Short mmCIF file of C-alpha atoms in Angstrom, two decimals:
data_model
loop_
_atom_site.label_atom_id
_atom_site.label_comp_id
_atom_site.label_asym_id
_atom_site.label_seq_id
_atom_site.Cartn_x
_atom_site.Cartn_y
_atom_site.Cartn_z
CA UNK A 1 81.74 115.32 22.12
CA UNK A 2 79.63 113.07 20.14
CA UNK A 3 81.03 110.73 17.29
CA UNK A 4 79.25 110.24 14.08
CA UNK A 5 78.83 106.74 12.62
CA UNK A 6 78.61 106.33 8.89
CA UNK A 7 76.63 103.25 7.33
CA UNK A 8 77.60 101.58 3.93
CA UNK A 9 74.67 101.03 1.57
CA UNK A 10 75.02 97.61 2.19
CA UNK A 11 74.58 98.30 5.88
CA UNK A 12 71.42 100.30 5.58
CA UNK A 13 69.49 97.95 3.47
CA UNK A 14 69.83 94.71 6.13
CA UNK A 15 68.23 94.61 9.68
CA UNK A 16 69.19 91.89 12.10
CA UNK A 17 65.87 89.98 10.67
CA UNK A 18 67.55 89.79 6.79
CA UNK A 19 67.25 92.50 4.25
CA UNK A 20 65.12 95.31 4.67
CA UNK A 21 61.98 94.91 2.84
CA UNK A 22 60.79 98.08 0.22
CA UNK A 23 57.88 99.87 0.72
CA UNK A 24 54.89 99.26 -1.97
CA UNK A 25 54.88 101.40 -4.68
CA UNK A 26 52.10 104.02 -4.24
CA UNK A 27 48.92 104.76 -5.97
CA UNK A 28 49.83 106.23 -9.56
CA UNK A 29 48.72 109.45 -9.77
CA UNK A 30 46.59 110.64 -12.85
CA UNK A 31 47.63 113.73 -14.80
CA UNK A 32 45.65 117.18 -13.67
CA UNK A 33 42.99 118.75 -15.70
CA UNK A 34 44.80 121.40 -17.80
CA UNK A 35 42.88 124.73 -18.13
CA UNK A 36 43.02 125.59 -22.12
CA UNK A 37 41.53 126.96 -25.21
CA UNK A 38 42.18 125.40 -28.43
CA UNK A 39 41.09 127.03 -31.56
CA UNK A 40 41.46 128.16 -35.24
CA UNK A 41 42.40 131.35 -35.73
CA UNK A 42 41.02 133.67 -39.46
CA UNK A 43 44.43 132.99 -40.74
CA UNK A 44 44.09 129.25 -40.65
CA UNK A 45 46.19 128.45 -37.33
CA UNK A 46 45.27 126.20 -35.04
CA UNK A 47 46.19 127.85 -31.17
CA UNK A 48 46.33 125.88 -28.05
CA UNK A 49 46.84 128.11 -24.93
CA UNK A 50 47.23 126.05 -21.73
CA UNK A 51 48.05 127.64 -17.74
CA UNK A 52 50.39 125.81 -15.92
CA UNK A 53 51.71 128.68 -13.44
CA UNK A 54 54.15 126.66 -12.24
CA UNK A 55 57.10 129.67 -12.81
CA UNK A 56 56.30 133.32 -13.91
CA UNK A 57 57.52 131.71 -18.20
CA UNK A 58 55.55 130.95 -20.92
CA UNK A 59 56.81 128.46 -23.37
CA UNK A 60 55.64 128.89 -27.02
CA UNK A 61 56.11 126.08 -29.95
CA UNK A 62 55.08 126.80 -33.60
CA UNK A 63 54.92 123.97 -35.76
CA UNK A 64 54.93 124.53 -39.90
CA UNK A 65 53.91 121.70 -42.06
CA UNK A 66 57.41 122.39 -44.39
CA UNK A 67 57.28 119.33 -47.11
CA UNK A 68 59.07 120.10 -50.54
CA UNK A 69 59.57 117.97 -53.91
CA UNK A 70 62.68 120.17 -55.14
CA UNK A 71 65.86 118.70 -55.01
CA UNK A 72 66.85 121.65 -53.18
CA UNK A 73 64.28 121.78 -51.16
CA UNK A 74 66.42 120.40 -47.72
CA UNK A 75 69.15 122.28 -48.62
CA UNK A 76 67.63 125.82 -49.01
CA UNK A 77 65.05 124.62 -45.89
CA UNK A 78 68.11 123.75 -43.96
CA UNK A 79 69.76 127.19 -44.38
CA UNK A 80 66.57 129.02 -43.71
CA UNK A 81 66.03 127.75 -40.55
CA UNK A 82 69.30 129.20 -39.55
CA UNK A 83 68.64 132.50 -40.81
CA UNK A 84 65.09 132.85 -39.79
CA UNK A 85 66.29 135.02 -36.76
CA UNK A 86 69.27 136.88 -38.38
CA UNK A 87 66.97 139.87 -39.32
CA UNK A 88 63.99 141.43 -40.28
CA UNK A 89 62.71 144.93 -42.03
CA UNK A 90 62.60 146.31 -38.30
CA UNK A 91 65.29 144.82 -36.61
CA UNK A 92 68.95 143.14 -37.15
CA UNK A 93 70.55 140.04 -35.56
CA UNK A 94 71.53 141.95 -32.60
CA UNK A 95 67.98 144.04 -32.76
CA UNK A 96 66.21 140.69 -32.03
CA UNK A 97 68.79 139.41 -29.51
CA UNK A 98 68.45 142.45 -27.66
CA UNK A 99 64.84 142.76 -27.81
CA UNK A 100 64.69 139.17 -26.39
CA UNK A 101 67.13 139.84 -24.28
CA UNK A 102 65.01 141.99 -22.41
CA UNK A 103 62.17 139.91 -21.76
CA UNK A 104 64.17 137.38 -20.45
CA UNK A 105 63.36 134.83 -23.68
CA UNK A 106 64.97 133.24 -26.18
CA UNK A 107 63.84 131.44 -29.91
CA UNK A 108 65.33 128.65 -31.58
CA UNK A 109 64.56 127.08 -34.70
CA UNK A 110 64.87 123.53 -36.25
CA UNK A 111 63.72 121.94 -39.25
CA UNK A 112 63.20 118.67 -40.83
CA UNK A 113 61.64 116.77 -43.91
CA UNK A 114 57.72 117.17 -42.42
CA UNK A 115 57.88 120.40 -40.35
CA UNK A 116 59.84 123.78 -39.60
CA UNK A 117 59.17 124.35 -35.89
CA UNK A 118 60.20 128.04 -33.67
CA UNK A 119 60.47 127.33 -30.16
CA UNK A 120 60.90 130.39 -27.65
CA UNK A 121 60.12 131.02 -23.89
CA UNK A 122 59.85 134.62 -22.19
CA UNK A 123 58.54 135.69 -18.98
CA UNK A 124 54.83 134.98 -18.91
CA UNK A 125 53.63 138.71 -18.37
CA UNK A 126 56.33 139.24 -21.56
CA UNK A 127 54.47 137.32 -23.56
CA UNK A 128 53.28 140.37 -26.37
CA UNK A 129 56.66 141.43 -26.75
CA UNK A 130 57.92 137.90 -27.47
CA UNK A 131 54.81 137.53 -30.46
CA UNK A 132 55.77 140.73 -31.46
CA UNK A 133 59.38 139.60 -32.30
CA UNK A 134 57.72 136.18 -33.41
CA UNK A 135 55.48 137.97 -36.08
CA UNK A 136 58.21 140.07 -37.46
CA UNK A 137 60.05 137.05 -38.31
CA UNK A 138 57.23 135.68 -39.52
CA UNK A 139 56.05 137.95 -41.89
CA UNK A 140 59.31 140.13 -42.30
CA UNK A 141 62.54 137.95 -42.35
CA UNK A 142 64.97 139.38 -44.49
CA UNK A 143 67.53 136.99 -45.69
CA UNK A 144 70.57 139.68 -46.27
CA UNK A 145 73.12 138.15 -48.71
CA UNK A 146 76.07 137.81 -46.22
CA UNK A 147 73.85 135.96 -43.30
CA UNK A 148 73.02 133.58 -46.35
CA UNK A 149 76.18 133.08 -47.26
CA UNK A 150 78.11 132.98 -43.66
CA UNK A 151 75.51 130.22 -41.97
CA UNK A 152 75.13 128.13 -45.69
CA UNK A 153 79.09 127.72 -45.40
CA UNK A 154 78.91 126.95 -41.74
CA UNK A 155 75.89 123.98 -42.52
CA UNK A 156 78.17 122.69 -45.07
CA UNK A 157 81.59 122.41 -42.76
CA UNK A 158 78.64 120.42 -40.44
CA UNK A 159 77.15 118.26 -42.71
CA UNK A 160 80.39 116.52 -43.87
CA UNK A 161 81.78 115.82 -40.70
CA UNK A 162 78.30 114.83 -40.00
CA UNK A 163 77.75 112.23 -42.72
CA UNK A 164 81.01 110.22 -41.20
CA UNK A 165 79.33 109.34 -37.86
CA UNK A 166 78.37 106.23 -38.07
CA UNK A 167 75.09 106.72 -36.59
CA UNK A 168 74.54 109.11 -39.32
CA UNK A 169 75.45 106.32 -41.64
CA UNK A 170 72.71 104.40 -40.48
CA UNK A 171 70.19 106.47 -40.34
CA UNK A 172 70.56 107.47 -43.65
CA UNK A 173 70.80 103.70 -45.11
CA UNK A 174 67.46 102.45 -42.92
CA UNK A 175 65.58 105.10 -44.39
CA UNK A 176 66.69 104.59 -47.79
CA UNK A 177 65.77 100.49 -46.67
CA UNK A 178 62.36 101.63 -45.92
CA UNK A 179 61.37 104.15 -48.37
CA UNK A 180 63.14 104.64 -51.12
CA UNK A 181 63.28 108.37 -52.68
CA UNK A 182 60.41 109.39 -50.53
CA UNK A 183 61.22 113.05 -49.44
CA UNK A 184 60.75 111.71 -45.35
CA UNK A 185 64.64 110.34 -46.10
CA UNK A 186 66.13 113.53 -46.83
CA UNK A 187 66.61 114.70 -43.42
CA UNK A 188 70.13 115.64 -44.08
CA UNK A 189 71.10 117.73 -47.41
CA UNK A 190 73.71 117.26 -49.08
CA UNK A 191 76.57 119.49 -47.98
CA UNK A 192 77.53 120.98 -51.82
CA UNK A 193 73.51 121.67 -52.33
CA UNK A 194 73.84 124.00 -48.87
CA UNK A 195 77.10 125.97 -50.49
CA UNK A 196 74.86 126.16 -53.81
CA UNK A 197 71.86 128.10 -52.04
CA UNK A 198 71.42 132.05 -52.40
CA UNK A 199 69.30 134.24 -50.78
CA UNK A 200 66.94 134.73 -53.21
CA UNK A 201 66.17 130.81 -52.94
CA UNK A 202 65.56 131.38 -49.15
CA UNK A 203 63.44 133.99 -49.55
CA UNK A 204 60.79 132.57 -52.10
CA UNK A 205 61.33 128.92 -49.78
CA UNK A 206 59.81 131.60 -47.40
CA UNK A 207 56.80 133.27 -49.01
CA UNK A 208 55.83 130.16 -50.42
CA UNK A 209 55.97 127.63 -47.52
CA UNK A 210 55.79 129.51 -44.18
CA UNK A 211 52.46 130.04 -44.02
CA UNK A 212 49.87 130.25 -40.95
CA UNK A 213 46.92 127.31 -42.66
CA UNK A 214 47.66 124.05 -41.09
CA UNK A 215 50.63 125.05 -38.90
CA UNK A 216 49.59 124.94 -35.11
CA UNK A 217 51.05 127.18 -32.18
CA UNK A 218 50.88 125.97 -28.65
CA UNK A 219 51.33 128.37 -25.46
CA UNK A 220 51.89 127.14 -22.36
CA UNK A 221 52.93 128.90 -18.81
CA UNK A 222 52.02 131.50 -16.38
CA UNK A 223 48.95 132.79 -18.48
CA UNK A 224 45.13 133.11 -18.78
CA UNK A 225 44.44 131.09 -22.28
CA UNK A 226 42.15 133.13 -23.43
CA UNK A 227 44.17 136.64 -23.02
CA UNK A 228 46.84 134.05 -24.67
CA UNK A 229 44.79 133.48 -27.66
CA UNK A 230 43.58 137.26 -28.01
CA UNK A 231 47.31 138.36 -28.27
CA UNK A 232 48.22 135.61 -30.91
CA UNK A 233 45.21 136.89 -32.64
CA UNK A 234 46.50 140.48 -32.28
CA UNK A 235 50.21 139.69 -32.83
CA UNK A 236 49.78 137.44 -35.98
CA UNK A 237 47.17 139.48 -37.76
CA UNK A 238 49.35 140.21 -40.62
CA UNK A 239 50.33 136.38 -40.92
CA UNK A 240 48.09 135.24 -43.51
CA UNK A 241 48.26 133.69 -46.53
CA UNK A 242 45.11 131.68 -49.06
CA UNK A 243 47.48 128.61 -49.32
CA UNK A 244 47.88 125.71 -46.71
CA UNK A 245 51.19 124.85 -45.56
CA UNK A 246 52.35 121.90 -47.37
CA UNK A 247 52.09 118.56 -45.64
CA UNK A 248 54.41 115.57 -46.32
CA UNK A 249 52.88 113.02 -48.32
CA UNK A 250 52.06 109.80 -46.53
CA UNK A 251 54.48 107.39 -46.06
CA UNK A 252 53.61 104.16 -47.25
CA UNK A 253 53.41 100.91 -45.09
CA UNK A 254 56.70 99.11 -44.64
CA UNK A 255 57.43 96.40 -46.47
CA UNK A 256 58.93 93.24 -44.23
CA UNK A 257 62.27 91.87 -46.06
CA UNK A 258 65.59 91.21 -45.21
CA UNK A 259 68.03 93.23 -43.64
CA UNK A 260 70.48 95.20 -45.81
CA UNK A 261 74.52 95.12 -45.00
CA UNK A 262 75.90 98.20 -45.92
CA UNK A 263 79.48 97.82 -45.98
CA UNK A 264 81.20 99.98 -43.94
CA UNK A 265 84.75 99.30 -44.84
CA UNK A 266 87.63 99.13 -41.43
CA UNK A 267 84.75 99.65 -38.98
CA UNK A 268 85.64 98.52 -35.79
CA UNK A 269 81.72 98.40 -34.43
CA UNK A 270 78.32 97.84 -36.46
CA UNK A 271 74.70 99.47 -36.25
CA UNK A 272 71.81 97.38 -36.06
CA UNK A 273 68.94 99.06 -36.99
CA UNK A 274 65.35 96.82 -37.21
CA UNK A 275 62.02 98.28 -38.53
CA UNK A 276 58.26 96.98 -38.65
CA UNK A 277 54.96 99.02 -38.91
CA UNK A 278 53.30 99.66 -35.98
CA UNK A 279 50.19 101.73 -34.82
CA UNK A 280 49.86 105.44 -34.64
CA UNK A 281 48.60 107.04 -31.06
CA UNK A 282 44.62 107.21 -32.00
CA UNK A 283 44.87 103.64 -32.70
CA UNK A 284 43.12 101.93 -29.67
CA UNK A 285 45.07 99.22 -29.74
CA UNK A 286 48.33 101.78 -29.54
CA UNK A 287 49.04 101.22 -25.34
CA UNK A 288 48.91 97.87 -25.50
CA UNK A 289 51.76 97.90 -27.68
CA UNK A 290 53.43 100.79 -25.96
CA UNK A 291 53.52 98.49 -22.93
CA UNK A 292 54.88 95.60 -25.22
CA UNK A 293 57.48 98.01 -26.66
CA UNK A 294 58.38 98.76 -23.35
CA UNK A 295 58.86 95.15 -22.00
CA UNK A 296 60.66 94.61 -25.47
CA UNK A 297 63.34 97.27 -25.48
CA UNK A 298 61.84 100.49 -24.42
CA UNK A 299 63.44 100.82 -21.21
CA UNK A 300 66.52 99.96 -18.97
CA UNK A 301 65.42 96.89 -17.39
CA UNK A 302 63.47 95.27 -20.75
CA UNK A 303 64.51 91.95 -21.87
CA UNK A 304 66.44 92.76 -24.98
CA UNK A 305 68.80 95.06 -22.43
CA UNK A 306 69.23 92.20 -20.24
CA UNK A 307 70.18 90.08 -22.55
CA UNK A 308 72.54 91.37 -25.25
CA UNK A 309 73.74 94.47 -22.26
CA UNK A 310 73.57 92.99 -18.82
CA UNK A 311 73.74 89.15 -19.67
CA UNK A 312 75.85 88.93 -22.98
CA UNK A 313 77.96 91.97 -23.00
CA UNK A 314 77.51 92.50 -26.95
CA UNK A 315 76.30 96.21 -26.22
CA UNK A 316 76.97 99.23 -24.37
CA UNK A 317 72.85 100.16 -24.92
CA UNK A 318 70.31 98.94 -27.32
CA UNK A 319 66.78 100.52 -27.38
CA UNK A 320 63.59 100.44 -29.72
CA UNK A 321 61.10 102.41 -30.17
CA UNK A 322 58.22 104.11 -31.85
CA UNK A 323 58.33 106.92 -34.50
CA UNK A 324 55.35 108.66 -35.56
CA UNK A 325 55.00 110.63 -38.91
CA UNK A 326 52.20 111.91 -39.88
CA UNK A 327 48.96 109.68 -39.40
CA UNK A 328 51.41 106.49 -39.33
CA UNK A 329 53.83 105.37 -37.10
CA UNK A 330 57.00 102.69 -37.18
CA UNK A 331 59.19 100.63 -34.54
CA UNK A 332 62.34 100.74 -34.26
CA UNK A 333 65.18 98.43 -32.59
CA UNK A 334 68.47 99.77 -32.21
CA UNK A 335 71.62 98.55 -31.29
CA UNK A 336 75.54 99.31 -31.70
CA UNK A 337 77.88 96.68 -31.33
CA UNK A 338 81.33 95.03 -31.75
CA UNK A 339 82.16 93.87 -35.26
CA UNK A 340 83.00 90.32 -33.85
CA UNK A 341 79.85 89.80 -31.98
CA UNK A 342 77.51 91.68 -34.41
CA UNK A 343 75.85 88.28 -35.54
CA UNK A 344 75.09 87.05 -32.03
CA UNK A 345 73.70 90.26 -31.30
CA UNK A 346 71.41 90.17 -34.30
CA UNK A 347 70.59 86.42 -33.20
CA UNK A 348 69.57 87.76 -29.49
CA UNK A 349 67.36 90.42 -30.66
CA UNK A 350 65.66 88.03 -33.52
CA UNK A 351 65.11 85.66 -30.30
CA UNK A 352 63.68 88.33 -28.42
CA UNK A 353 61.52 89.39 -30.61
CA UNK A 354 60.10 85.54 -30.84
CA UNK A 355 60.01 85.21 -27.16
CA UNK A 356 58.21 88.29 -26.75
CA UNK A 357 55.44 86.68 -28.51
CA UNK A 358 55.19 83.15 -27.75
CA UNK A 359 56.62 84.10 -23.68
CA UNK A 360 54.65 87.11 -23.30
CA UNK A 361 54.85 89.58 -21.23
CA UNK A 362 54.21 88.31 -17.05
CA UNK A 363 51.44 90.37 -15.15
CA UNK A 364 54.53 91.97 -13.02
CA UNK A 365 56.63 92.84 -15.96
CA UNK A 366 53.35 94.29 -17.32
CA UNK A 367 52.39 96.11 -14.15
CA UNK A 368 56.44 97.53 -14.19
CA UNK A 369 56.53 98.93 -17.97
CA UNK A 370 52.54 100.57 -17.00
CA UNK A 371 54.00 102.45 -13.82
CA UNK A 372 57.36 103.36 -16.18
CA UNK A 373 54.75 104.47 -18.87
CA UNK A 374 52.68 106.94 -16.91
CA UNK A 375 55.13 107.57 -14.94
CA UNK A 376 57.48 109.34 -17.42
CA UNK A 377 54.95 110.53 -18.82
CA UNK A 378 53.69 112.57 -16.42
CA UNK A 379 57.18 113.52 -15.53
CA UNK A 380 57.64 115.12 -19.23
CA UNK A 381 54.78 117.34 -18.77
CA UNK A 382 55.57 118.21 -15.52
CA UNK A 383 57.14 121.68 -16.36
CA UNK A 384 56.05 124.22 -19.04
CA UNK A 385 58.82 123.28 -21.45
CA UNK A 386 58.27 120.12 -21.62
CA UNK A 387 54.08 119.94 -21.40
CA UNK A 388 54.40 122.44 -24.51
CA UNK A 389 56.69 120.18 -26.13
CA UNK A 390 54.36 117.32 -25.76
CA UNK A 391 51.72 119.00 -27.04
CA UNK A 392 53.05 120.28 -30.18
CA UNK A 393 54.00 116.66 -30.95
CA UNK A 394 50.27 115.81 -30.84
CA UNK A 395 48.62 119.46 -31.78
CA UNK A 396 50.94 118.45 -35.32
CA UNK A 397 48.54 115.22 -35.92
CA UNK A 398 45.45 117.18 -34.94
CA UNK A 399 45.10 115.67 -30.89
CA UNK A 400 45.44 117.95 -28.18
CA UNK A 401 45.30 118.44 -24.18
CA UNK A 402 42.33 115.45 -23.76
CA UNK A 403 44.59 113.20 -25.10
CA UNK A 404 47.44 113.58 -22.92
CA UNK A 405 45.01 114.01 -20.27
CA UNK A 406 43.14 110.70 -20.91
CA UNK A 407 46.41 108.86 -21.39
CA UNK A 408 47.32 107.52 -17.93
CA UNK A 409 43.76 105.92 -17.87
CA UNK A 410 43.89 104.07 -21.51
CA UNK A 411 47.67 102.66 -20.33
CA UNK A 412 45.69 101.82 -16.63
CA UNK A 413 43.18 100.21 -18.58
CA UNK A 414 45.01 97.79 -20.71
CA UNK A 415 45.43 93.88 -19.52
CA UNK A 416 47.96 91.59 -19.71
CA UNK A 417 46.22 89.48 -22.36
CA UNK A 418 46.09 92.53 -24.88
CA UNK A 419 49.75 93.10 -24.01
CA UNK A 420 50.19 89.54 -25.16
CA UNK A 421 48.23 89.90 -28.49
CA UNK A 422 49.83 93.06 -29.56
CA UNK A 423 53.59 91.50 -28.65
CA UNK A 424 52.00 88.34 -31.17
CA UNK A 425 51.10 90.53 -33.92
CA UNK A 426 53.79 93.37 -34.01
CA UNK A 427 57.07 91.98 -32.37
CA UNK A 428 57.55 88.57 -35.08
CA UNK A 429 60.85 89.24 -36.67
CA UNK A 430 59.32 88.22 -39.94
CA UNK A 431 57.74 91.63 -39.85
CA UNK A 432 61.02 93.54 -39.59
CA UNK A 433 63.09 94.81 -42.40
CA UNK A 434 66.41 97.13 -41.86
CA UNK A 435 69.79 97.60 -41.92
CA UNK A 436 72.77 96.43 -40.84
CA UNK A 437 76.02 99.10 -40.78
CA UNK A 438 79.27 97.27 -40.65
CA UNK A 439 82.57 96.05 -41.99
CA UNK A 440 80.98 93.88 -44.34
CA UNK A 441 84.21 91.43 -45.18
CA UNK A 442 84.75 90.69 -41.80
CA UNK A 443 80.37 90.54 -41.23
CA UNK A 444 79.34 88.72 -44.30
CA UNK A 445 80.34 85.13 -43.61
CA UNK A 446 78.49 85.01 -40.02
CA UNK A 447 75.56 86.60 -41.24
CA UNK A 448 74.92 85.28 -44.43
CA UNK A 449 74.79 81.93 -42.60
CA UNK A 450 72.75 83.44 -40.02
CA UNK A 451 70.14 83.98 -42.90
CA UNK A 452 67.67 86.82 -43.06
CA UNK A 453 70.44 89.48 -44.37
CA UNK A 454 71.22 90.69 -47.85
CA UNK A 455 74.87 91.65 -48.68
CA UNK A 456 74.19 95.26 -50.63
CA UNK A 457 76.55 96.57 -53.32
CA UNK A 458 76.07 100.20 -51.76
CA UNK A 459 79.29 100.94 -49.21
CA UNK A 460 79.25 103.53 -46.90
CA UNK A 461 81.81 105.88 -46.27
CA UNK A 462 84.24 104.88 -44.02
CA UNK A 463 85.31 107.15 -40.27
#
């Protein structure tokens, strides 16, 4: 009979020399050339069809430029994304379920102030039948009355218990912070504009704004890309339209200010939310301060987590960020917190921002955030869901395959003296503006005498 001994971690890690010393990290792989077509079909849409026969799927992503001026616009957008697959001329709800059913697919649909975007996957040699159903929806989507009715009532029991999370709360008072009445801020309608829409509404939203010019369609799986392209080409035929899908105008460049306290009255915990301008992806300048970002806040084991998570205890997570719209692109700094220690927390990640500049980035913490950068990278577009998801991202501001491709080499590229200038220029906290979500009575006093924060008449509702 033999006996088993069990080690503790604690116990594997030491030798009788001292602790056990970690391997090197190994030579960072580069991503793999991606066989693909990308063109523009007759009707004005832009097809990338890549192979990555990695299962027997293919993943498809259409992307709709869906911008709108109408007050109603979100509202009637918001409900027609939801009823998009509820039926067509040919087929009903359960019609299309069935039909996808059988293919082994599926297709969602989401929608927000810039773009209306159908997602689907099927088995790869299924890939006619799922265009097929794609098309019909497409160009046949028929809006019945009841469907209207049943999903705009469902959005609206949503939306208001929705617009009580405080995270919602924020969201919705940063963007007003940075831009006003632009249409980018309505991301959420309001819930009494859903209950108002009809199905006529839906329908016109339809024939006027989904529309094949401008929109792009990416295709990636178990498939040649140019069989890929020919059935688009056959499947979308009678997608077509003389008008361009309507883009979102651009946003303008933030303007750096103080940050707003929206009072939040009986919170318990407050939402810091900090915003600058930053540089979109074709910028060249744009993985140097990806890297910085990263060192900042953009992963677990960046300095503003160790100090106001690990060190201080003020936060359960805090996190910033880029987001692109359009041809321009913001950070973002994040953080939820404790009403009492809500003005040390703001202090921290003012500091941080400071000593990311003058204390830059070291080569190691530099040579860390690049292998976490290509790294996850790489790891999103490791499987067909997510490489097509990538690429509609960047297909939506005209890049493509070369540019995820080429990616790993820019980030490999970049020293720790450009990390260092683009941490100088875009990390002061004099370039920030934002918003700060809270109980204001028992926030004002600390951070009106912390300075930089402007106590607003607007209150938010409270939880």
């Amino acid at each position: 009979m033999s006996v088993t001994s069990h080690r503790s971690a604690e116990e594997i890690g030491r030798t009788q020399e001292g602790p056990r010393r970690l391997p090197p990290l190994g030579e960072q792989k580069g991503a793999t050339e991606l066989s693909h077509v990308d063109t523009v079909l007759d009707n004005g849409l832009r097809v990338l069809a890549v192979r990555k026969p990695t299962v027997p799927m293919v993943e498809v992503r259409l992307t709709i430029p869906f911008a709108g001026d109408d007050p109603m616009h979100p509202a009637t957008a918001e409900v027609l994304a939801e009823t998009l697959l509820t039926g067509t001329r040919r087929r009903d709800r359960v019609g299309i379920d069935t039909d996808l059913a059988l293919i082994g697919g599926d297709l969602g649909t989401v929608v927000d102030p810039e773009h209306l975007r159908v997602s689907g996957s099927a088995l790869a040699e299924k890939l006619p039948e799922l265009l097929d159903v794609l098309a019909d929806v497409l160009t046949g989507a028929s809006y019945m009355d009841a469907e209207v009715r049943r999903e705009a009532a469902r959005i609206s029991e949503r939306l208001a218990v929705a617009r009580t999370q405080p995270r919602v709360i924020a969201r919705e008072a940063l963007q007003r912070r940075r831009y006003g009445d632009h249409p980018y801020t309505r991301e959420m309608p309001m819930a009494e504009d859903v209950a108002a829409v009809v199905a006529e509404g839906v329908r016109s939203l339809h024939a006027a704004s989904v529309l094949p010019g401008g929109s792009t369609l990416v295709v990636v799986g178990d498939v040649d890309p140019d069989t890929a392209v020919a059935e688009v080409q056959r499947a979308l035929a009678d997608w077509s339209s003389d008008v361009r899908a309507r883009e979102l105008p651009e946003l303008p460049d933030l303007t750096p200010g103080d940050l707003l306290l929206v009072g939040r009255p009986g919170a318990v915990q407050s939402q810091l939310r900090l915003s600058a301008q930053a540089l979109p992806r074709t910028d060249p300048r744009y993985p140097a301060l990806q890297l910085a970002n990263l060192a900042y806040g953009g992963y677990f084991s960046s300095r503003l987590v160790e100090n106001i998570r690990e060190d201080k205890g003020y936060t359960y997570g805090a996190h910033s960020g880029f987001e692109f719209t359009g041809p321009k692109a913001t950070l973002q700094v994040e953080a939820d917190t404790a009403s009492e220690v809500t003005a040390a927390a703001l202090l921290e990640t003012r500091y941080e921002l400071s000593r990311l500049g003058l204390v830059p980035p070291t080569e190691a913490e530099v040579d860390s955030v690049r292998q976490y950068a290509v790294g996850t990278l790489l790891i999103a577009s490791s499987s067909q869901a997510g490489l097509a998801s990538q690429l509609a991202a960047l297909t939506a501001v005209g890049l493509g395959v070369e540019w995820l491709v080429e990616h790993p080499q820019r980030l490999a590229g970049v020293t720790t003296e450009q990390v260092a200038e683009a941490a100088l220029e875009f990390f002061a906290p004099q370039r920030f503006t934002g918003v700060v979500v809270g109980d204001a009575d028992v926030l004002a006093p600390k951070l009106t005498a912390l300075g930089g924060v402007e106590v607003a008449g607007e209150v938010a509702p409270a939880r």
